[in-house]
Amino acid sequence: MKSTELEPIRDLLVQAYGTTMGSGSKPETVQDIESFEQKYQVKLPAVYRALLLEFGACNFGDPALFSAKELDWAYPEFMDAYREYEQEYDMQGGLQLFPIGGFGEGSIAVLDETSGKVMILIHDDASDLPLRELEPDFYALMMLLAESAIWVEEQMK
């Protein structure tokens, strides 16, 4: 199902999902996404929803973007972790964060729907603020991940 949300990077995504790293991905069903949204009374960010519906989860590297099934455990886990961080740290207000992926060491990639930035909630961070900008927007993150998958595929030839 093609969406205008992905238009700026669709050709790159088609190429990346066509690599060995993208071969296991399959598009999510509307029903699976809507079931998740109803269960948790949330809406997936539009561009992330579009990616899942058209291409599926992204496992090109860190962060690996969650599938709808993975969100079923990742979303409540993120909400619990974020509440703990809010008690320990002076977190910036006005953020509307949604977990979109995970890193191998336990950190979580989140999309701030107010600014469009992709941020990282760093696992076991001892600094002043465990939430940092990862990429300026979802497109920049996907370009980085897609180009990485394409580069790996070219190196394998």
mmCIF file with all atom_site columns, C-alpha atoms in Angstrom:
data_model
loop_
_atom_site.group_PDB
_atom_site.id
_atom_site.type_symbol
_atom_site.label_atom_id
_atom_site.label_alt_id
_atom_site.label_comp_id
_atom_site.label_asym_id
_atom_site.label_entity_id
_atom_site.label_seq_id
_atom_site.pdbx_PDB_ins_code
_atom_site.Cartn_x
_atom_site.Cartn_y
_atom_site.Cartn_z
_atom_site.occupancy
_atom_site.B_iso_or_equiv
_atom_site.pdbx_formal_charge
_atom_site.auth_seq_id
_atom_site.auth_comp_id
_atom_site.auth_asym_id
_atom_site.auth_atom_id
_atom_site.pdbx_PDB_model_num
ATOM 1   C CA . MET A 1 1   ? 0.000  0.000   0.000  1.00 0.00 ? 1   MET A CA 1
ATOM 2   C CA . LYS A 1 2   ? 1.764  3.167   -1.234 1.00 0.00 ? 2   LYS A CA 1
ATOM 3   C CA . SER A 1 3   ? 1.598  6.294   0.865  1.00 0.00 ? 3   SER A CA 1
ATOM 4   C CA . THR A 1 4   ? 2.597  9.836   0.044  1.00 0.00 ? 4   THR A CA 1
ATOM 5   C CA . GLU A 1 5   ? 4.354  9.939   3.431  1.00 0.00 ? 5   GLU A CA 1
ATOM 6   C CA . LEU A 1 6   ? 7.293  7.942   2.032  1.00 0.00 ? 6   LEU A CA 1
ATOM 7   C CA . GLU A 1 7   ? 7.514  9.613   -1.364 1.00 0.00 ? 7   GLU A CA 1
ATOM 8   C CA . PRO A 1 8   ? 10.771 11.506  -0.657 1.00 0.00 ? 8   PRO A CA 1
ATOM 9   C CA . ILE A 1 9   ? 12.651 8.266   0.082  1.00 0.00 ? 9   ILE A CA 1
ATOM 10  C CA . ARG A 1 10  ? 10.592 5.527   -1.600 1.00 0.00 ? 10  ARG A CA 1
ATOM 11  C CA . ASP A 1 11  ? 13.128 4.661   -4.330 1.00 0.00 ? 11  ASP A CA 1
ATOM 12  C CA . LEU A 1 12  ? 15.897 4.320   -1.749 1.00 0.00 ? 12  LEU A CA 1
ATOM 13  C CA . LEU A 1 13  ? 13.662 2.155   0.453  1.00 0.00 ? 13  LEU A CA 1
ATOM 14  C CA . VAL A 1 14  ? 12.715 -0.104  -2.460 1.00 0.00 ? 14  VAL A CA 1
ATOM 15  C CA . GLN A 1 15  ? 16.404 -0.635  -3.180 1.00 0.00 ? 15  GLN A CA 1
ATOM 16  C CA . ALA A 1 16  ? 17.306 -1.237  0.498  1.00 0.00 ? 16  ALA A CA 1
ATOM 17  C CA . TYR A 1 17  ? 14.411 -3.609  1.207  1.00 0.00 ? 17  TYR A CA 1
ATOM 18  C CA . GLY A 1 18  ? 15.496 -5.513  -1.916 1.00 0.00 ? 18  GLY A CA 1
ATOM 19  C CA . THR A 1 19  ? 18.858 -6.319  -0.314 1.00 0.00 ? 19  THR A CA 1
ATOM 20  C CA . THR A 1 20  ? 19.724 -9.386  1.713  1.00 0.00 ? 20  THR A CA 1
ATOM 21  C CA . MET A 1 21  ? 19.230 -7.352  4.906  1.00 0.00 ? 21  MET A CA 1
ATOM 22  C CA . GLY A 1 22  ? 15.702 -6.432  3.835  1.00 0.00 ? 22  GLY A CA 1
ATOM 23  C CA . SER A 1 23  ? 14.676 -9.830  2.522  1.00 0.00 ? 23  SER A CA 1
ATOM 24  C CA . GLY A 1 24  ? 12.953 -10.943 5.734  1.00 0.00 ? 24  GLY A CA 1
ATOM 25  C CA . SER A 1 25  ? 10.730 -7.896  5.988  1.00 0.00 ? 25  SER A CA 1
ATOM 26  C CA . LYS A 1 26  ? 7.107  -8.003  4.983  1.00 0.00 ? 26  LYS A CA 1
ATOM 27  C CA . PRO A 1 27  ? 4.453  -5.301  5.100  1.00 0.00 ? 27  PRO A CA 1
ATOM 28  C CA . GLU A 1 28  ? 2.211  -5.143  8.137  1.00 0.00 ? 28  GLU A CA 1
ATOM 29  C CA . THR A 1 29  ? -1.526 -5.473  7.773  1.00 0.00 ? 29  THR A CA 1
ATOM 30  C CA . VAL A 1 30  ? -3.860 -2.572  8.523  1.00 0.00 ? 30  VAL A CA 1
ATOM 31  C CA . GLN A 1 31  ? -5.635 -4.911  10.937 1.00 0.00 ? 31  GLN A CA 1
ATOM 32  C CA . ASP A 1 32  ? -2.450 -5.584  12.959 1.00 0.00 ? 32  ASP A CA 1
ATOM 33  C CA . ILE A 1 33  ? -1.673 -1.886  13.234 1.00 0.00 ? 33  ILE A CA 1
ATOM 34  C CA . GLU A 1 34  ? -5.231 -0.931  14.104 1.00 0.00 ? 34  GLU A CA 1
ATOM 35  C CA . SER A 1 35  ? -5.374 -3.693  16.728 1.00 0.00 ? 35  SER A CA 1
ATOM 36  C CA . PHE A 1 36  ? -2.266 -2.276  18.373 1.00 0.00 ? 36  PHE A CA 1
ATOM 37  C CA . GLU A 1 37  ? -3.617 1.284   18.199 1.00 0.00 ? 37  GLU A CA 1
ATOM 38  C CA . GLN A 1 38  ? -6.937 0.240   19.741 1.00 0.00 ? 38  GLN A CA 1
ATOM 39  C CA . LYS A 1 39  ? -5.302 -1.827  22.473 1.00 0.00 ? 39  LYS A CA 1
ATOM 40  C CA . TYR A 1 40  ? -3.109 1.073   23.635 1.00 0.00 ? 40  TYR A CA 1
ATOM 41  C CA . GLN A 1 41  ? -5.389 3.968   22.598 1.00 0.00 ? 41  GLN A CA 1
ATOM 42  C CA . VAL A 1 42  ? -2.605 5.560   20.491 1.00 0.00 ? 42  VAL A CA 1
ATOM 43  C CA . LYS A 1 43  ? -1.942 6.322   16.840 1.00 0.00 ? 43  LYS A CA 1
ATOM 44  C CA . LEU A 1 44  ? 1.329  5.365   15.217 1.00 0.00 ? 44  LEU A CA 1
ATOM 45  C CA . PRO A 1 45  ? 3.164  8.367   13.795 1.00 0.00 ? 45  PRO A CA 1
ATOM 46  C CA . ALA A 1 46  ? 2.039  8.688   10.167 1.00 0.00 ? 46  ALA A CA 1
ATOM 47  C CA . VAL A 1 47  ? 5.428  8.202   8.489  1.00 0.00 ? 47  VAL A CA 1
ATOM 48  C CA . TYR A 1 48  ? 6.283  5.190   10.680 1.00 0.00 ? 48  TYR A CA 1
ATOM 49  C CA . ARG A 1 49  ? 2.834  3.708   10.037 1.00 0.00 ? 49  ARG A CA 1
ATOM 50  C CA . ALA A 1 50  ? 3.357  4.214   6.285  1.00 0.00 ? 50  ALA A CA 1
ATOM 51  C CA . LEU A 1 51  ? 6.733  2.415   6.441  1.00 0.00 ? 51  LEU A CA 1
ATOM 52  C CA . LEU A 1 52  ? 5.229  -0.561  8.272  1.00 0.00 ? 52  LEU A CA 1
ATOM 53  C CA . LEU A 1 53  ? 2.295  -0.828  5.871  1.00 0.00 ? 53  LEU A CA 1
ATOM 54  C CA . GLU A 1 54  ? 4.358  -0.549  2.696  1.00 0.00 ? 54  GLU A CA 1
ATOM 55  C CA . PHE A 1 55  ? 7.652  -2.243  3.629  1.00 0.00 ? 55  PHE A CA 1
ATOM 56  C CA . GLY A 1 56  ? 7.476  -3.697  7.133  1.00 0.00 ? 56  GLY A CA 1
ATOM 57  C CA . ALA A 1 57  ? 9.884  -3.474  10.032 1.00 0.00 ? 57  ALA A CA 1
ATOM 58  C CA . CYS A 1 58  ? 13.440 -2.404  9.301  1.00 0.00 ? 58  CYS A CA 1
ATOM 59  C CA . ASN A 1 59  ? 16.334 -4.551  10.498 1.00 0.00 ? 59  ASN A CA 1
ATOM 60  C CA . PHE A 1 60  ? 19.171 -2.955  8.552  1.00 0.00 ? 60  PHE A CA 1
ATOM 61  C CA . GLY A 1 61  ? 21.151 -2.168  11.708 1.00 0.00 ? 61  GLY A CA 1
ATOM 62  C CA . ASP A 1 62  ? 20.802 -0.102  14.854 1.00 0.00 ? 62  ASP A CA 1
ATOM 63  C CA . PRO A 1 63  ? 18.197 0.924   15.553 1.00 0.00 ? 63  PRO A CA 1
ATOM 64  C CA . ALA A 1 64  ? 16.099 -1.961  14.318 1.00 0.00 ? 64  ALA A CA 1
ATOM 65  C CA . LEU A 1 65  ? 12.601 -0.578  13.770 1.00 0.00 ? 65  LEU A CA 1
ATOM 66  C CA . PHE A 1 66  ? 9.810  -2.438  15.504 1.00 0.00 ? 66  PHE A CA 1
ATOM 67  C CA . SER A 1 67  ? 7.093  -4.426  13.761 1.00 0.00 ? 67  SER A CA 1
ATOM 68  C CA . ALA A 1 68  ? 3.503  -4.168  14.995 1.00 0.00 ? 68  ALA A CA 1
ATOM 69  C CA . LYS A 1 69  ? 3.987  -7.417  16.920 1.00 0.00 ? 69  LYS A CA 1
ATOM 70  C CA . GLU A 1 70  ? 7.162  -6.103  18.577 1.00 0.00 ? 70  GLU A CA 1
ATOM 71  C CA . LEU A 1 71  ? 5.383  -2.870  19.485 1.00 0.00 ? 71  LEU A CA 1
ATOM 72  C CA . ASP A 1 72  ? 3.009  -4.932  21.611 1.00 0.00 ? 72  ASP A CA 1
ATOM 73  C CA . TRP A 1 73  ? 5.807  -5.453  24.157 1.00 0.00 ? 73  TRP A CA 1
ATOM 74  C CA . ALA A 1 74  ? 8.028  -2.478  23.255 1.00 0.00 ? 74  ALA A CA 1
ATOM 75  C CA . TYR A 1 75  ? 5.393  0.216   23.710 1.00 0.00 ? 75  TYR A CA 1
ATOM 76  C CA . PRO A 1 76  ? 4.438  -0.609  27.328 1.00 0.00 ? 76  PRO A CA 1
ATOM 77  C CA . GLU A 1 77  ? 8.109  -1.281  28.131 1.00 0.00 ? 77  GLU A CA 1
ATOM 78  C CA . PHE A 1 78  ? 9.022  2.171   26.784 1.00 0.00 ? 78  PHE A CA 1
ATOM 79  C CA . MET A 1 79  ? 6.201  3.853   28.713 1.00 0.00 ? 79  MET A CA 1
ATOM 80  C CA . ASP A 1 80  ? 7.393  2.245   31.968 1.00 0.00 ? 80  ASP A CA 1
ATOM 81  C CA . ALA A 1 81  ? 11.028 3.156   31.300 1.00 0.00 ? 81  ALA A CA 1
ATOM 82  C CA . TYR A 1 82  ? 10.163 6.730   30.375 1.00 0.00 ? 82  TYR A CA 1
ATOM 83  C CA . ARG A 1 83  ? 8.133  7.215   33.570 1.00 0.00 ? 83  ARG A CA 1
ATOM 84  C CA . GLU A 1 84  ? 11.169 6.042   35.558 1.00 0.00 ? 84  GLU A CA 1
ATOM 85  C CA . TYR A 1 85  ? 13.454 8.428   33.668 1.00 0.00 ? 85  TYR A CA 1
ATOM 86  C CA . GLU A 1 86  ? 11.052 11.297  34.355 1.00 0.00 ? 86  GLU A CA 1
ATOM 87  C CA . GLN A 1 87  ? 11.436 10.626  38.088 1.00 0.00 ? 87  GLN A CA 1
ATOM 88  C CA . GLU A 1 88  ? 15.233 10.501  37.917 1.00 0.00 ? 88  GLU A CA 1
ATOM 89  C CA . TYR A 1 89  ? 15.999 13.240  35.391 1.00 0.00 ? 89  TYR A CA 1
ATOM 90  C CA . ASP A 1 90  ? 14.803 16.709  34.487 1.00 0.00 ? 90  ASP A CA 1
ATOM 91  C CA . MET A 1 91  ? 13.303 15.653  31.151 1.00 0.00 ? 91  MET A CA 1
ATOM 92  C CA . GLN A 1 92  ? 12.345 18.366  28.691 1.00 0.00 ? 92  GLN A CA 1
ATOM 93  C CA . GLY A 1 93  ? 8.613  19.017  28.528 1.00 0.00 ? 93  GLY A CA 1
ATOM 94  C CA . GLY A 1 94  ? 6.342  19.215  25.535 1.00 0.00 ? 94  GLY A CA 1
ATOM 95  C CA . LEU A 1 95  ? 7.595  16.034  23.914 1.00 0.00 ? 95  LEU A CA 1
ATOM 96  C CA . GLN A 1 96  ? 5.231  13.558  22.326 1.00 0.00 ? 96  GLN A CA 1
ATOM 97  C CA . LEU A 1 97  ? 7.426  10.468  22.112 1.00 0.00 ? 97  LEU A CA 1
ATOM 98  C CA . PHE A 1 98  ? 6.630  7.197   20.389 1.00 0.00 ? 98  PHE A CA 1
ATOM 99  C CA . PRO A 1 99  ? 9.030  4.209   20.424 1.00 0.00 ? 99  PRO A CA 1
ATOM 100 C CA . ILE A 1 100 ? 9.939  3.115   16.909 1.00 0.00 ? 100 ILE A CA 1
ATOM 101 C CA . GLY A 1 101 ? 12.975 0.907   17.390 1.00 0.00 ? 101 GLY A CA 1
ATOM 102 C CA . GLY A 1 102 ? 15.597 -0.574  19.623 1.00 0.00 ? 102 GLY A CA 1
ATOM 103 C CA . PHE A 1 103 ? 19.345 -0.811  19.898 1.00 0.00 ? 103 PHE A CA 1
ATOM 104 C CA . GLY A 1 104 ? 21.148 -4.013  20.795 1.00 0.00 ? 104 GLY A CA 1
ATOM 105 C CA . GLU A 1 105 ? 22.313 -2.624  24.135 1.00 0.00 ? 105 GLU A CA 1
ATOM 106 C CA . GLY A 1 106 ? 18.808 -1.708  25.337 1.00 0.00 ? 106 GLY A CA 1
ATOM 107 C CA . SER A 1 107 ? 18.421 1.916   24.275 1.00 0.00 ? 107 SER A CA 1
ATOM 108 C CA . ILE A 1 108 ? 15.208 2.928   22.496 1.00 0.00 ? 108 ILE A CA 1
ATOM 109 C CA . ALA A 1 109 ? 14.753 5.004   19.338 1.00 0.00 ? 109 ALA A CA 1
ATOM 110 C CA . VAL A 1 110 ? 11.766 7.314   19.688 1.00 0.00 ? 110 VAL A CA 1
ATOM 111 C CA . LEU A 1 111 ? 10.059 9.691   17.315 1.00 0.00 ? 111 LEU A CA 1
ATOM 112 C CA . ASP A 1 112 ? 9.101  13.039  18.829 1.00 0.00 ? 112 ASP A CA 1
ATOM 113 C CA . GLU A 1 113 ? 5.874  13.854  17.058 1.00 0.00 ? 113 GLU A CA 1
ATOM 114 C CA . THR A 1 114 ? 6.033  17.523  18.085 1.00 0.00 ? 114 THR A CA 1
ATOM 115 C CA . SER A 1 115 ? 9.386  18.260  16.433 1.00 0.00 ? 115 SER A CA 1
ATOM 116 C CA . GLY A 1 116 ? 9.682  15.310  14.029 1.00 0.00 ? 116 GLY A CA 1
ATOM 117 C CA . LYS A 1 117 ? 13.111 14.467  15.475 1.00 0.00 ? 117 LYS A CA 1
ATOM 118 C CA . VAL A 1 118 ? 14.258 10.921  16.076 1.00 0.00 ? 118 VAL A CA 1
ATOM 119 C CA . MET A 1 119 ? 15.751 10.659  19.532 1.00 0.00 ? 119 MET A CA 1
ATOM 120 C CA . ILE A 1 120 ? 17.468 7.997   21.562 1.00 0.00 ? 120 ILE A CA 1
ATOM 121 C CA . LEU A 1 121 ? 16.521 7.154   25.126 1.00 0.00 ? 121 LEU A CA 1
ATOM 122 C CA . ILE A 1 122 ? 19.839 5.829   26.335 1.00 0.00 ? 122 ILE A CA 1
ATOM 123 C CA . HIS A 1 123 ? 19.751 2.735   28.515 1.00 0.00 ? 123 HIS A CA 1
ATOM 124 C CA . ASP A 1 124 ? 21.668 3.056   31.796 1.00 0.00 ? 124 ASP A CA 1
ATOM 125 C CA . ASP A 1 125 ? 22.977 6.556   31.093 1.00 0.00 ? 125 ASP A CA 1
ATOM 126 C CA . ALA A 1 126 ? 24.681 8.328   33.984 1.00 0.00 ? 126 ALA A CA 1
ATOM 127 C CA . SER A 1 127 ? 24.756 11.765  32.348 1.00 0.00 ? 127 SER A CA 1
ATOM 128 C CA . ASP A 1 128 ? 22.452 14.721  32.941 1.00 0.00 ? 128 ASP A CA 1
ATOM 129 C CA . LEU A 1 129 ? 19.927 13.741  30.288 1.00 0.00 ? 129 LEU A CA 1
ATOM 130 C CA . PRO A 1 130 ? 19.471 10.262  28.791 1.00 0.00 ? 130 PRO A CA 1
ATOM 131 C CA . LEU A 1 131 ? 17.371 11.582  25.875 1.00 0.00 ? 131 LEU A CA 1
ATOM 132 C CA . ARG A 1 132 ? 19.387 12.863  22.914 1.00 0.00 ? 132 ARG A CA 1
ATOM 133 C CA . GLU A 1 133 ? 18.747 13.693  19.279 1.00 0.00 ? 133 GLU A CA 1
ATOM 134 C CA . LEU A 1 134 ? 19.712 10.877  16.946 1.00 0.00 ? 134 LEU A CA 1
ATOM 135 C CA . GLU A 1 135 ? 18.552 12.283  13.588 1.00 0.00 ? 135 GLU A CA 1
ATOM 136 C CA . PRO A 1 136 ? 16.735 15.494  12.623 1.00 0.00 ? 136 PRO A CA 1
ATOM 137 C CA . ASP A 1 137 ? 13.766 13.521  11.232 1.00 0.00 ? 137 ASP A CA 1
ATOM 138 C CA . PHE A 1 138 ? 12.484 10.080  10.279 1.00 0.00 ? 138 PHE A CA 1
ATOM 139 C CA . TYR A 1 139 ? 13.618 10.475  6.659  1.00 0.00 ? 139 TYR A CA 1
ATOM 140 C CA . ALA A 1 140 ? 17.220 11.113  7.736  1.00 0.00 ? 140 ALA A CA 1
ATOM 141 C CA . LEU A 1 141 ? 17.149 7.978   9.901  1.00 0.00 ? 141 LEU A CA 1
ATOM 142 C CA . MET A 1 142 ? 15.715 5.863   7.095  1.00 0.00 ? 142 MET A CA 1
ATOM 143 C CA . MET A 1 143 ? 18.216 7.237   4.588  1.00 0.00 ? 143 MET A CA 1
ATOM 144 C CA . LEU A 1 144 ? 21.062 6.306   6.926  1.00 0.00 ? 144 LEU A CA 1
ATOM 145 C CA . LEU A 1 145 ? 19.716 2.791   7.514  1.00 0.00 ? 145 LEU A CA 1
ATOM 146 C CA . ALA A 1 146 ? 18.836 2.208   3.840  1.00 0.00 ? 146 ALA A CA 1
ATOM 147 C CA . GLU A 1 147 ? 22.204 3.438   2.571  1.00 0.00 ? 147 GLU A CA 1
ATOM 148 C CA . SER A 1 148 ? 23.893 1.153   5.085  1.00 0.00 ? 148 SER A CA 1
ATOM 149 C CA . ALA A 1 149 ? 21.950 -1.888  3.808  1.00 0.00 ? 149 ALA A CA 1
ATOM 150 C CA . ILE A 1 150 ? 22.784 -0.993  0.212  1.00 0.00 ? 150 ILE A CA 1
ATOM 151 C CA . TRP A 1 151 ? 26.474 -0.515  1.068  1.00 0.00 ? 151 TRP A CA 1
ATOM 152 C CA . VAL A 1 152 ? 26.627 -3.903  2.827  1.00 0.00 ? 152 VAL A CA 1
ATOM 153 C CA . GLU A 1 153 ? 24.976 -5.559  -0.176 1.00 0.00 ? 153 GLU A CA 1
ATOM 154 C CA . GLU A 1 154 ? 27.531 -3.999  -2.524 1.00 0.00 ? 154 GLU A CA 1
ATOM 155 C CA . GLN A 1 155 ? 30.398 -5.186  -0.333 1.00 0.00 ? 155 GLN A CA 1
ATOM 156 C CA . MET A 1 156 ? 29.062 -8.726  -0.437 1.00 0.00 ? 156 MET A CA 1
ATOM 157 C CA . LYS A 1 157 ? 29.262 -8.850  -4.250 1.00 0.00 ? 157 LYS A CA 1
#
